[in-house]
């Protein structure tokens, strides 16, 4: 793709790469080192590039004294449930779009994908009165349902693309073997689709986990608050600016997503359908 | 044991007619092969018989019962797919037993039947493996095994050997021939490989553009093709065709590129084209009376046979002559081509056979 044989081009390439890397990772680096600095070091006039006396105090404080564990738990419930619901819906929708021919299939799919074009904030304006009408404001089910708007269109499309590649002959063989449509889906198609299903689950989980706006708007009781607004309201307000605590709590909050993606990466590679046809 | 009958079966996708009225009967225990060029509708026909697609009109009868609306699993048929279509997440034995499990067959019975089929197909040692751990030939055996355990009334094969390499294909062809002997079940086999059709089938159905061109035994089709299409499709290398340029030069002769050809009968008025198989031609010295003159444009040495491609004088067309493998012949050589009068087929403008070769016509040489 690129000719990197010359010295100049090598240097330019390396510098560009380093610049992009710096831009991407410096905030992350600052987050990590700030979380292990003592308060004295954090608030010194001259910033230190390396923590002089690394300490875990902020982590201990965040986990033991604040409401962080509760926020994390709330997020886990909300994100986990909405990801599960989202994946379930996307599974059936994606499969029917991929393998059944019905009137209005194309328009229905376009309509669904078009939902992704609206800013989430805009959708919230219409979701709020809906939730209010349904009595779901400040409830976990309300939040879980509203989270579906983040990921369902893309999830459905991802699974649709995958299911489209499942060979028809495999489905026909099962049909000739006497399996019903639902049975084929449950015993043949889903078991060979685990990697994309996991991907979709983690994708929707991530969206919900990272949410600030919806949770902030739809949830008012502190004991139902998720991690996003929880972090914001605890660490950054008029009376308090505990940067060390905020950094440590942020790290703890992003840990599940990072772990999930490490897991996902390993999962992607294997081709589960190998040996089905040809 | 089952007899299959099709009456005026049609299939259309939108306004495209894929099958245009198929009449066909396959007797109990008979092995029928569907052959034809790509897109002729042979696989579609098989899918209709299987029940994967619904027929647009007509009747399909298995054992006297109309099965037009009967779902695949209730038709008493089993299909072996071209791509094998094994369930990748199941072991070999689970693949083979899937249909029986769905039908609620007792566990012990399933085990017994799967084991028996695996033994016959020599895959007994692989039953706990997943399809991806098997070679192409083994996967093919599993696909066949999956059909056998259901003990169907009719087996359907959709180009089952087309994904295998040449050596394995021959081996599996023999395997299927033995299976046919042993099981005695009605079998329908779709292939584009006419050698498979000729060697395996009791009855060949030649399809073209959604219509049946001819139904008959392999030798019937070879010796007395009903039309130019069948004549050209069955036989390898294919039959040589020569346009008739003049009629009745004297008695039973017609003029064609490169000279004239004798027939064993007086040529019909409507004669448009003649056809002669490469094995019914012989080379002779150029200028021999009653022979066609030309030049050897190319040769193919197969060891047992040699094919000489002769460009006839006054035409761009080449005809193929099948020779003994040891026969020395060089490119550019001028030769005469002697046509066995008993082996000449005569076709009309619309491709119908007007005169058939005498059955089993043999080269004079």
PDB file of N, CA, C and O in Angstrom, chain A residues 182-240:
ATOM      1  N   UNK A 182     -38.949 -22.591  13.355  1.00  0.00           N
ATOM      2  CA  UNK A 182     -38.385 -22.140  14.629  1.00  0.00           C
ATOM      3  C   UNK A 182     -37.320 -23.104  15.127  1.00  0.00           C
ATOM      4  O   UNK A 182     -36.289 -22.710  15.651  1.00  0.00           O
ATOM      5  N   UNK A 183     -37.589 -24.385  14.928  1.00  0.00           N
ATOM      6  CA  UNK A 183     -36.642 -25.410  15.364  1.00  0.00           C
ATOM      7  C   UNK A 183     -35.324 -25.276  14.607  1.00  0.00           C
ATOM      8  O   UNK A 183     -34.250 -25.417  15.184  1.00  0.00           O
ATOM      9  N   UNK A 184     -35.424 -25.024  13.317  1.00  0.00           N
ATOM     10  CA  UNK A 184     -34.215 -24.834  12.514  1.00  0.00           C
ATOM     11  C   UNK A 184     -33.416 -23.664  13.070  1.00  0.00           C
ATOM     12  O   UNK A 184     -32.208 -23.746  13.287  1.00  0.00           O
ATOM     13  N   UNK A 185     -34.127 -22.584  13.363  1.00  0.00           N
ATOM     14  CA  UNK A 185     -33.453 -21.395  13.875  1.00  0.00           C
ATOM     15  C   UNK A 185     -32.783 -21.687  15.220  1.00  0.00           C
ATOM     16  O   UNK A 185     -31.630 -21.329  15.446  1.00  0.00           O
ATOM     17  N   UNK A 186     -33.503 -22.371  16.081  1.00  0.00           N
ATOM     18  CA  UNK A 186     -32.976 -22.600  17.432  1.00  0.00           C
ATOM     19  C   UNK A 186     -31.904 -23.679  17.497  1.00  0.00           C
ATOM     20  O   UNK A 186     -30.942 -23.550  18.242  1.00  0.00           O
ATOM     21  N   UNK A 187     -32.061 -24.738  16.698  1.00  0.00           N
ATOM     22  CA  UNK A 187     -31.105 -25.848  16.856  1.00  0.00           C
ATOM     23  C   UNK A 187     -29.996 -25.852  15.813  1.00  0.00           C
ATOM     24  O   UNK A 187     -28.984 -26.514  16.012  1.00  0.00           O
ATOM     25  N   UNK A 188     -30.186 -25.142  14.714  1.00  0.00           N
ATOM     26  CA  UNK A 188     -29.132 -25.133  13.693  1.00  0.00           C
ATOM     27  C   UNK A 188     -28.501 -23.747  13.574  1.00  0.00           C
ATOM     28  O   UNK A 188     -27.286 -23.584  13.703  1.00  0.00           O
ATOM     29  N   UNK A 189     -29.318 -22.735  13.348  1.00  0.00           N
ATOM     30  CA  UNK A 189     -28.757 -21.418  13.013  1.00  0.00           C
ATOM     31  C   UNK A 189     -28.128 -20.732  14.229  1.00  0.00           C
ATOM     32  O   UNK A 189     -26.993 -20.263  14.155  1.00  0.00           O
ATOM     33  N   UNK A 190     -28.844 -20.687  15.355  1.00  0.00           N
ATOM     34  CA  UNK A 190     -28.270 -20.005  16.531  1.00  0.00           C
ATOM     35  C   UNK A 190     -26.972 -20.665  17.005  1.00  0.00           C
ATOM     36  O   UNK A 190     -25.985 -19.967  17.232  1.00  0.00           O
ATOM     37  N   UNK A 191     -26.918 -21.992  17.114  1.00  0.00           N
ATOM     38  CA  UNK A 191     -25.657 -22.583  17.589  1.00  0.00           C
ATOM     39  C   UNK A 191     -24.443 -22.283  16.706  1.00  0.00           C
ATOM     40  O   UNK A 191     -23.328 -22.251  17.207  1.00  0.00           O
ATOM     41  N   UNK A 192     -24.672 -22.050  15.407  1.00  0.00           N
ATOM     42  CA  UNK A 192     -23.506 -21.741  14.572  1.00  0.00           C
ATOM     43  C   UNK A 192     -23.273 -20.233  14.485  1.00  0.00           C
ATOM     44  O   UNK A 192     -22.409 -19.783  13.751  1.00  0.00           O
ATOM     45  N   UNK A 193     -24.063 -19.461  15.204  1.00  0.00           N
ATOM     46  CA  UNK A 193     -23.944 -17.999  15.103  1.00  0.00           C
ATOM     47  C   UNK A 193     -23.473 -17.368  16.407  1.00  0.00           C
ATOM     48  O   UNK A 193     -23.692 -16.179  16.614  1.00  0.00           O
ATOM     49  N   UNK A 194     -22.865 -18.143  17.277  1.00  0.00           N
ATOM     50  CA  UNK A 194     -22.475 -17.615  18.586  1.00  0.00           C
ATOM     51  C   UNK A 194     -21.548 -16.391  18.476  1.00  0.00           C
ATOM     52  O   UNK A 194     -21.803 -15.385  19.141  1.00  0.00           O
ATOM     53  N   UNK A 195     -20.493 -16.431  17.664  1.00  0.00           N
ATOM     54  CA  UNK A 195     -19.619 -15.247  17.629  1.00  0.00           C
ATOM     55  C   UNK A 195     -20.337 -13.948  17.261  1.00  0.00           C
ATOM     56  O   UNK A 195     -20.188 -12.961  17.984  1.00  0.00           O
ATOM     57  N   UNK A 196     -21.149 -13.906  16.198  1.00  0.00           N
ATOM     58  CA  UNK A 196     -21.843 -12.639  15.930  1.00  0.00           C
ATOM     59  C   UNK A 196     -22.842 -12.274  17.020  1.00  0.00           C
ATOM     60  O   UNK A 196     -23.054 -11.097  17.293  1.00  0.00           O
ATOM     61  N   UNK A 197     -23.441 -13.276  17.652  1.00  0.00           N
ATOM     62  CA  UNK A 197     -24.400 -12.972  18.714  1.00  0.00           C
ATOM     63  C   UNK A 197     -23.673 -12.324  19.895  1.00  0.00           C
ATOM     64  O   UNK A 197     -24.124 -11.329  20.459  1.00  0.00           O
ATOM     65  N   UNK A 198     -22.508 -12.872  20.250  1.00  0.00           N
ATOM     66  CA  UNK A 198     -21.708 -12.293  21.332  1.00  0.00           C
ATOM     67  C   UNK A 198     -21.301 -10.863  20.963  1.00  0.00           C
ATOM     68  O   UNK A 198     -21.376  -9.943  21.780  1.00  0.00           O
ATOM     69  N   UNK A 199     -20.901 -10.686  19.716  1.00  0.00           N
ATOM     70  CA  UNK A 199     -20.495  -9.359  19.261  1.00  0.00           C
ATOM     71  C   UNK A 199     -21.629  -8.350  19.433  1.00  0.00           C
ATOM     72  O   UNK A 199     -21.430  -7.257  19.959  1.00  0.00           O
ATOM     73  N   UNK A 200     -22.809  -8.746  18.990  1.00  0.00           N
ATOM     74  CA  UNK A 200     -23.959  -7.850  19.076  1.00  0.00           C
ATOM     75  C   UNK A 200     -24.305  -7.556  20.535  1.00  0.00           C
ATOM     76  O   UNK A 200     -24.603  -6.416  20.906  1.00  0.00           O
ATOM     77  N   UNK A 201     -24.219  -8.581  21.362  1.00  0.00           N
ATOM     78  CA  UNK A 201     -24.512  -8.385  22.787  1.00  0.00           C
ATOM     79  C   UNK A 201     -23.551  -7.355  23.384  1.00  0.00           C
ATOM     80  O   UNK A 201     -23.963  -6.406  24.050  1.00  0.00           O
ATOM     81  N   UNK A 202     -22.259  -7.543  23.113  1.00  0.00           N
ATOM     82  CA  UNK A 202     -21.266  -6.633  23.696  1.00  0.00           C
ATOM     83  C   UNK A 202     -21.399  -5.226  23.127  1.00  0.00           C
ATOM     84  O   UNK A 202     -21.219  -4.240  23.837  1.00  0.00           O
ATOM     85  N   UNK A 203     -21.738  -5.155  21.857  1.00  0.00           N
ATOM     86  CA  UNK A 203     -21.910  -3.853  21.210  1.00  0.00           C
ATOM     87  C   UNK A 203     -23.028  -3.069  21.892  1.00  0.00           C
ATOM     88  O   UNK A 203     -22.867  -1.895  22.233  1.00  0.00           O
ATOM     89  N   UNK A 204     -24.168  -3.734  22.107  1.00  0.00           N
ATOM     90  CA  UNK A 204     -25.287  -3.014  22.717  1.00  0.00           C
ATOM     91  C   UNK A 204     -25.015  -2.767  24.204  1.00  0.00           C
ATOM     92  O   UNK A 204     -25.420  -1.740  24.748  1.00  0.00           O
ATOM     93  N   UNK A 205     -24.301  -3.691  24.832  1.00  0.00           N
ATOM     94  CA  UNK A 205     -23.928  -3.507  26.233  1.00  0.00           C
ATOM     95  C   UNK A 205     -23.082  -2.233  26.378  1.00  0.00           C
ATOM     96  O   UNK A 205     -23.298  -1.416  27.266  1.00  0.00           O
ATOM     97  N   UNK A 206     -22.138  -2.086  25.452  1.00  0.00           N
ATOM     98  CA  UNK A 206     -21.227  -0.947  25.516  1.00  0.00           C
ATOM     99  C   UNK A 206     -21.986   0.384  25.384  1.00  0.00           C
ATOM    100  O   UNK A 206     -21.746   1.316  26.132  1.00  0.00           O
ATOM    101  N   UNK A 207     -22.920   0.424  24.428  1.00  0.00           N
ATOM    102  CA  UNK A 207     -23.684   1.651  24.238  1.00  0.00           C
ATOM    103  C   UNK A 207     -24.418   2.041  25.512  1.00  0.00           C
ATOM    104  O   UNK A 207     -24.431   3.202  25.912  1.00  0.00           O
ATOM    105  N   UNK A 208     -25.070   1.057  26.131  1.00  0.00           N
ATOM    106  CA  UNK A 208     -25.848   1.353  27.329  1.00  0.00           C
ATOM    107  C   UNK A 208     -24.923   1.735  28.480  1.00  0.00           C
ATOM    108  O   UNK A 208     -25.203   2.651  29.249  1.00  0.00           O
ATOM    109  N   UNK A 209     -23.832   1.018  28.602  1.00  0.00           N
ATOM    110  CA  UNK A 209     -22.880   1.261  29.678  1.00  0.00           C
ATOM    111  C   UNK A 209     -22.318   2.682  29.593  1.00  0.00           C
ATOM    112  O   UNK A 209     -22.148   3.356  30.601  1.00  0.00           O
ATOM    113  N   UNK A 210     -22.057   3.136  28.395  1.00  0.00           N
ATOM    114  CA  UNK A 210     -21.455   4.448  28.203  1.00  0.00           C
ATOM    115  C   UNK A 210     -22.455   5.595  28.251  1.00  0.00           C
ATOM    116  O   UNK A 210     -22.085   6.747  28.106  1.00  0.00           O
ATOM    117  N   UNK A 211     -23.732   5.251  28.423  1.00  0.00           N
ATOM    118  CA  UNK A 211     -24.748   6.299  28.359  1.00  0.00           C
ATOM    119  C   UNK A 211     -24.691   7.256  29.545  1.00  0.00           C
ATOM    120  O   UNK A 211     -24.443   6.862  30.679  1.00  0.00           O
ATOM    121  N   UNK A 212     -24.910   8.523  29.252  1.00  0.00           N
ATOM    122  CA  UNK A 212     -25.024   9.518  30.317  1.00  0.00           C
ATOM    123  C   UNK A 212     -26.398  10.193  30.218  1.00  0.00           C
ATOM    124  O   UNK A 212     -27.148  10.264  31.181  1.00  0.00           O
ATOM    125  N   UNK A 213     -26.719  10.590  28.997  1.00  0.00           N
ATOM    126  CA  UNK A 213     -27.886  11.428  28.742  1.00  0.00           C
ATOM    127  C   UNK A 213     -29.205  10.786  29.185  1.00  0.00           C
ATOM    128  O   UNK A 213     -29.996  11.380  29.909  1.00  0.00           O
ATOM    129  N   UNK A 214     -29.435   9.552  28.741  1.00  0.00           N
ATOM    130  CA  UNK A 214     -30.726   8.911  28.993  1.00  0.00           C
ATOM    131  C   UNK A 214     -30.926   8.650  30.475  1.00  0.00           C
ATOM    132  O   UNK A 214     -31.988   8.911  31.030  1.00  0.00           O
ATOM    133  N   UNK A 215     -29.877   8.127  31.076  1.00  0.00           N
ATOM    134  CA  UNK A 215     -29.976   7.790  32.485  1.00  0.00           C
ATOM    135  C   UNK A 215     -30.178   9.060  33.311  1.00  0.00           C
ATOM    136  O   UNK A 215     -30.986   9.111  34.239  1.00  0.00           O
ATOM    137  N   UNK A 216     -29.451  10.093  32.941  1.00  0.00           N
ATOM    138  CA  UNK A 216     -29.538  11.382  33.629  1.00  0.00           C
ATOM    139  C   UNK A 216     -30.954  11.934  33.551  1.00  0.00           C
ATOM    140  O   UNK A 216     -31.463  12.511  34.504  1.00  0.00           O
ATOM    141  N   UNK A 217     -31.607  11.727  32.403  1.00  0.00           N
ATOM    142  CA  UNK A 217     -32.927  12.302  32.172  1.00  0.00           C
ATOM    143  C   UNK A 217     -34.050  11.434  32.738  1.00  0.00           C
ATOM    144  O   UNK A 217     -34.992  11.937  33.335  1.00  0.00           O
ATOM    145  N   UNK A 218     -33.925  10.134  32.530  1.00  0.00           N
ATOM    146  CA  UNK A 218     -35.049   9.252  32.848  1.00  0.00           C
ATOM    147  C   UNK A 218     -35.024   8.765  34.291  1.00  0.00           C
ATOM    148  O   UNK A 218     -36.031   8.295  34.802  1.00  0.00           O
ATOM    149  N   UNK A 219     -33.849   8.810  34.922  1.00  0.00           N
ATOM    150  CA  UNK A 219     -33.734   8.310  36.296  1.00  0.00           C
ATOM    151  C   UNK A 219     -33.461   9.483  37.230  1.00  0.00           C
ATOM    152  O   UNK A 219     -32.545  10.268  36.993  1.00  0.00           O
ATOM    153  N   UNK A 220     -34.242   9.599  38.279  1.00  0.00           N
ATOM    154  CA  UNK A 220     -33.976  10.671  39.241  1.00  0.00           C
ATOM    155  C   UNK A 220     -33.603  10.119  40.618  1.00  0.00           C
ATOM    156  O   UNK A 220     -32.868  10.761  41.361  1.00  0.00           O
ATOM    157  N   UNK A 221     -34.082   8.900  40.950  1.00  0.00           N
ATOM    158  CA  UNK A 221     -33.741   8.338  42.257  1.00  0.00           C
ATOM    159  C   UNK A 221     -32.278   7.920  42.258  1.00  0.00           C
ATOM    160  O   UNK A 221     -31.824   7.238  41.336  1.00  0.00           O
ATOM    161  N   UNK A 222     -31.568   8.326  43.309  1.00  0.00           N
ATOM    162  CA  UNK A 222     -30.133   8.037  43.370  1.00  0.00           C
ATOM    163  C   UNK A 222     -29.860   6.532  43.394  1.00  0.00           C
ATOM    164  O   UNK A 222     -28.899   6.061  42.802  1.00  0.00           O
ATOM    165  N   UNK A 223     -30.730   5.773  44.053  1.00  0.00           N
ATOM    166  CA  UNK A 223     -30.441   4.337  44.198  1.00  0.00           C
ATOM    167  C   UNK A 223     -30.640   3.564  42.885  1.00  0.00           C
ATOM    168  O   UNK A 223     -30.323   2.397  42.804  1.00  0.00           O
ATOM    169  N   UNK A 224     -31.188   4.210  41.851  1.00  0.00           N
ATOM    170  CA  UNK A 224     -31.324   3.536  40.553  1.00  0.00           C
ATOM    171  C   UNK A 224     -30.333   4.090  39.533  1.00  0.00           C
ATOM    172  O   UNK A 224     -30.305   3.653  38.380  1.00  0.00           O
ATOM    173  N   UNK A 225     -29.535   5.050  39.942  1.00  0.00           N
ATOM    174  CA  UNK A 225     -28.632   5.725  39.025  1.00  0.00           C
ATOM    175  C   UNK A 225     -27.564   4.792  38.462  1.00  0.00           C
ATOM    176  O   UNK A 225     -27.055   3.931  39.175  1.00  0.00           O
ATOM    177  N   UNK A 226     -27.231   4.987  37.212  1.00  0.00           N
ATOM    178  CA  UNK A 226     -26.181   4.171  36.597  1.00  0.00           C
ATOM    179  C   UNK A 226     -24.849   4.902  36.689  1.00  0.00           C
ATOM    180  O   UNK A 226     -24.779   6.034  37.167  1.00  0.00           O
ATOM    181  N   UNK A 227     -23.814   4.259  36.194  1.00  0.00           N
ATOM    182  CA  UNK A 227     -22.463   4.721  36.448  1.00  0.00           C
ATOM    183  C   UNK A 227     -22.157   6.093  35.837  1.00  0.00           C
ATOM    184  O   UNK A 227     -21.467   6.900  36.464  1.00  0.00           O
ATOM    185  N   UNK A 228     -22.683   6.363  34.650  1.00  0.00           N
ATOM    186  CA  UNK A 228     -22.371   7.629  33.977  1.00  0.00           C
ATOM    187  C   UNK A 228     -22.757   8.842  34.810  1.00  0.00           C
ATOM    188  O   UNK A 228     -21.895   9.603  35.268  1.00  0.00           O
ATOM    189  N   UNK A 229     -24.063   9.013  35.039  1.00  0.00           N
ATOM    190  CA  UNK A 229     -24.477  10.146  35.880  1.00  0.00           C
ATOM    191  C   UNK A 229     -23.931  10.027  37.295  1.00  0.00           C
ATOM    192  O   UNK A 229     -23.630  11.047  37.918  1.00  0.00           O
ATOM    193  N   UNK A 230     -23.795   8.792  37.764  1.00  0.00           N
ATOM    194  CA  UNK A 230     -23.262   8.572  39.109  1.00  0.00           C
ATOM    195  C   UNK A 230     -21.900   9.209  39.265  1.00  0.00           C
ATOM    196  O   UNK A 230     -21.641   9.953  40.217  1.00  0.00           O
ATOM    197  N   UNK A 231     -21.012   8.942  38.321  1.00  0.00           N
ATOM    198  CA  UNK A 231     -19.652   9.495  38.354  1.00  0.00           C
ATOM    199  C   UNK A 231     -19.707  11.015  38.331  1.00  0.00           C
ATOM    200  O   UNK A 231     -19.063  11.694  39.137  1.00  0.00           O
ATOM    201  N   UNK A 232     -20.480  11.524  37.416  1.00  0.00           N
ATOM    202  CA  UNK A 232     -20.559  12.962  37.206  1.00  0.00           C
ATOM    203  C   UNK A 232     -21.033  13.674  38.473  1.00  0.00           C
ATOM    204  O   UNK A 232     -20.434  14.648  38.929  1.00  0.00           O
ATOM    205  N   UNK A 233     -22.146  13.120  39.041  1.00  0.00           N
ATOM    206  CA  UNK A 233     -22.752  13.798  40.185  1.00  0.00           C
ATOM    207  C   UNK A 233     -21.912  13.642  41.451  1.00  0.00           C
ATOM    208  O   UNK A 233     -21.947  14.494  42.329  1.00  0.00           O
ATOM    209  N   UNK A 234     -21.163  12.543  41.532  1.00  0.00           N
ATOM    210  CA  UNK A 234     -20.365  12.330  42.733  1.00  0.00           C
ATOM    211  C   UNK A 234     -19.101  13.174  42.723  1.00  0.00           C
ATOM    212  O   UNK A 234     -18.742  13.789  43.716  1.00  0.00           O
ATOM    213  N   UNK A 235     -18.426  13.173  41.585  1.00  0.00           N
ATOM    214  CA  UNK A 235     -17.071  13.719  41.596  1.00  0.00           C
ATOM    215  C   UNK A 235     -16.957  15.131  41.060  1.00  0.00           C
ATOM    216  O   UNK A 235     -16.019  15.839  41.375  1.00  0.00           O
ATOM    217  N   UNK A 236     -17.864  15.512  40.193  1.00  0.00           N
ATOM    218  CA  UNK A 236     -17.699  16.828  39.579  1.00  0.00           C
ATOM    219  C   UNK A 236     -18.930  17.687  39.831  1.00  0.00           C
ATOM    220  O   UNK A 236     -19.892  17.644  39.069  1.00  0.00           O
ATOM    221  N   UNK A 237     -18.941  18.402  40.902  1.00  0.00           N
ATOM    222  CA  UNK A 237     -20.028  19.343  41.143  1.00  0.00           C
ATOM    223  C   UNK A 237     -19.477  20.595  41.796  1.00  0.00           C
ATOM    224  O   UNK A 237     -18.267  20.743  41.950  1.00  0.00           O
ATOM    225  N   UNK A 238     -20.392  21.478  42.188  1.00  0.00           N
ATOM    226  CA  UNK A 238     -19.943  22.793  42.660  1.00  0.00           C
ATOM    227  C   UNK A 238     -19.068  22.695  43.900  1.00  0.00           C
ATOM    228  O   UNK A 238     -18.141  23.473  44.069  1.00  0.00           O
ATOM    229  N   UNK A 239     -19.384  21.740  44.765  1.00  0.00           N
ATOM    230  CA  UNK A 239     -18.684  21.714  46.051  1.00  0.00           C
ATOM    231  C   UNK A 239     -17.481  20.782  46.052  1.00  0.00           C
ATOM    232  O   UNK A 239     -16.734  20.720  46.999  1.00  0.00           O
ATOM    233  N   UNK A 240     -17.292  20.041  45.001  1.00  0.00           N
ATOM    234  CA  UNK A 240     -16.292  18.974  45.068  1.00  0.00           C
ATOM    235  C   UNK A 240     -15.601  18.834  43.723  1.00  0.00           C
ATOM    236  O   UNK A 240     -16.241  18.837  42.678  1.00  0.00           O
TER     237      UNK A 240
END
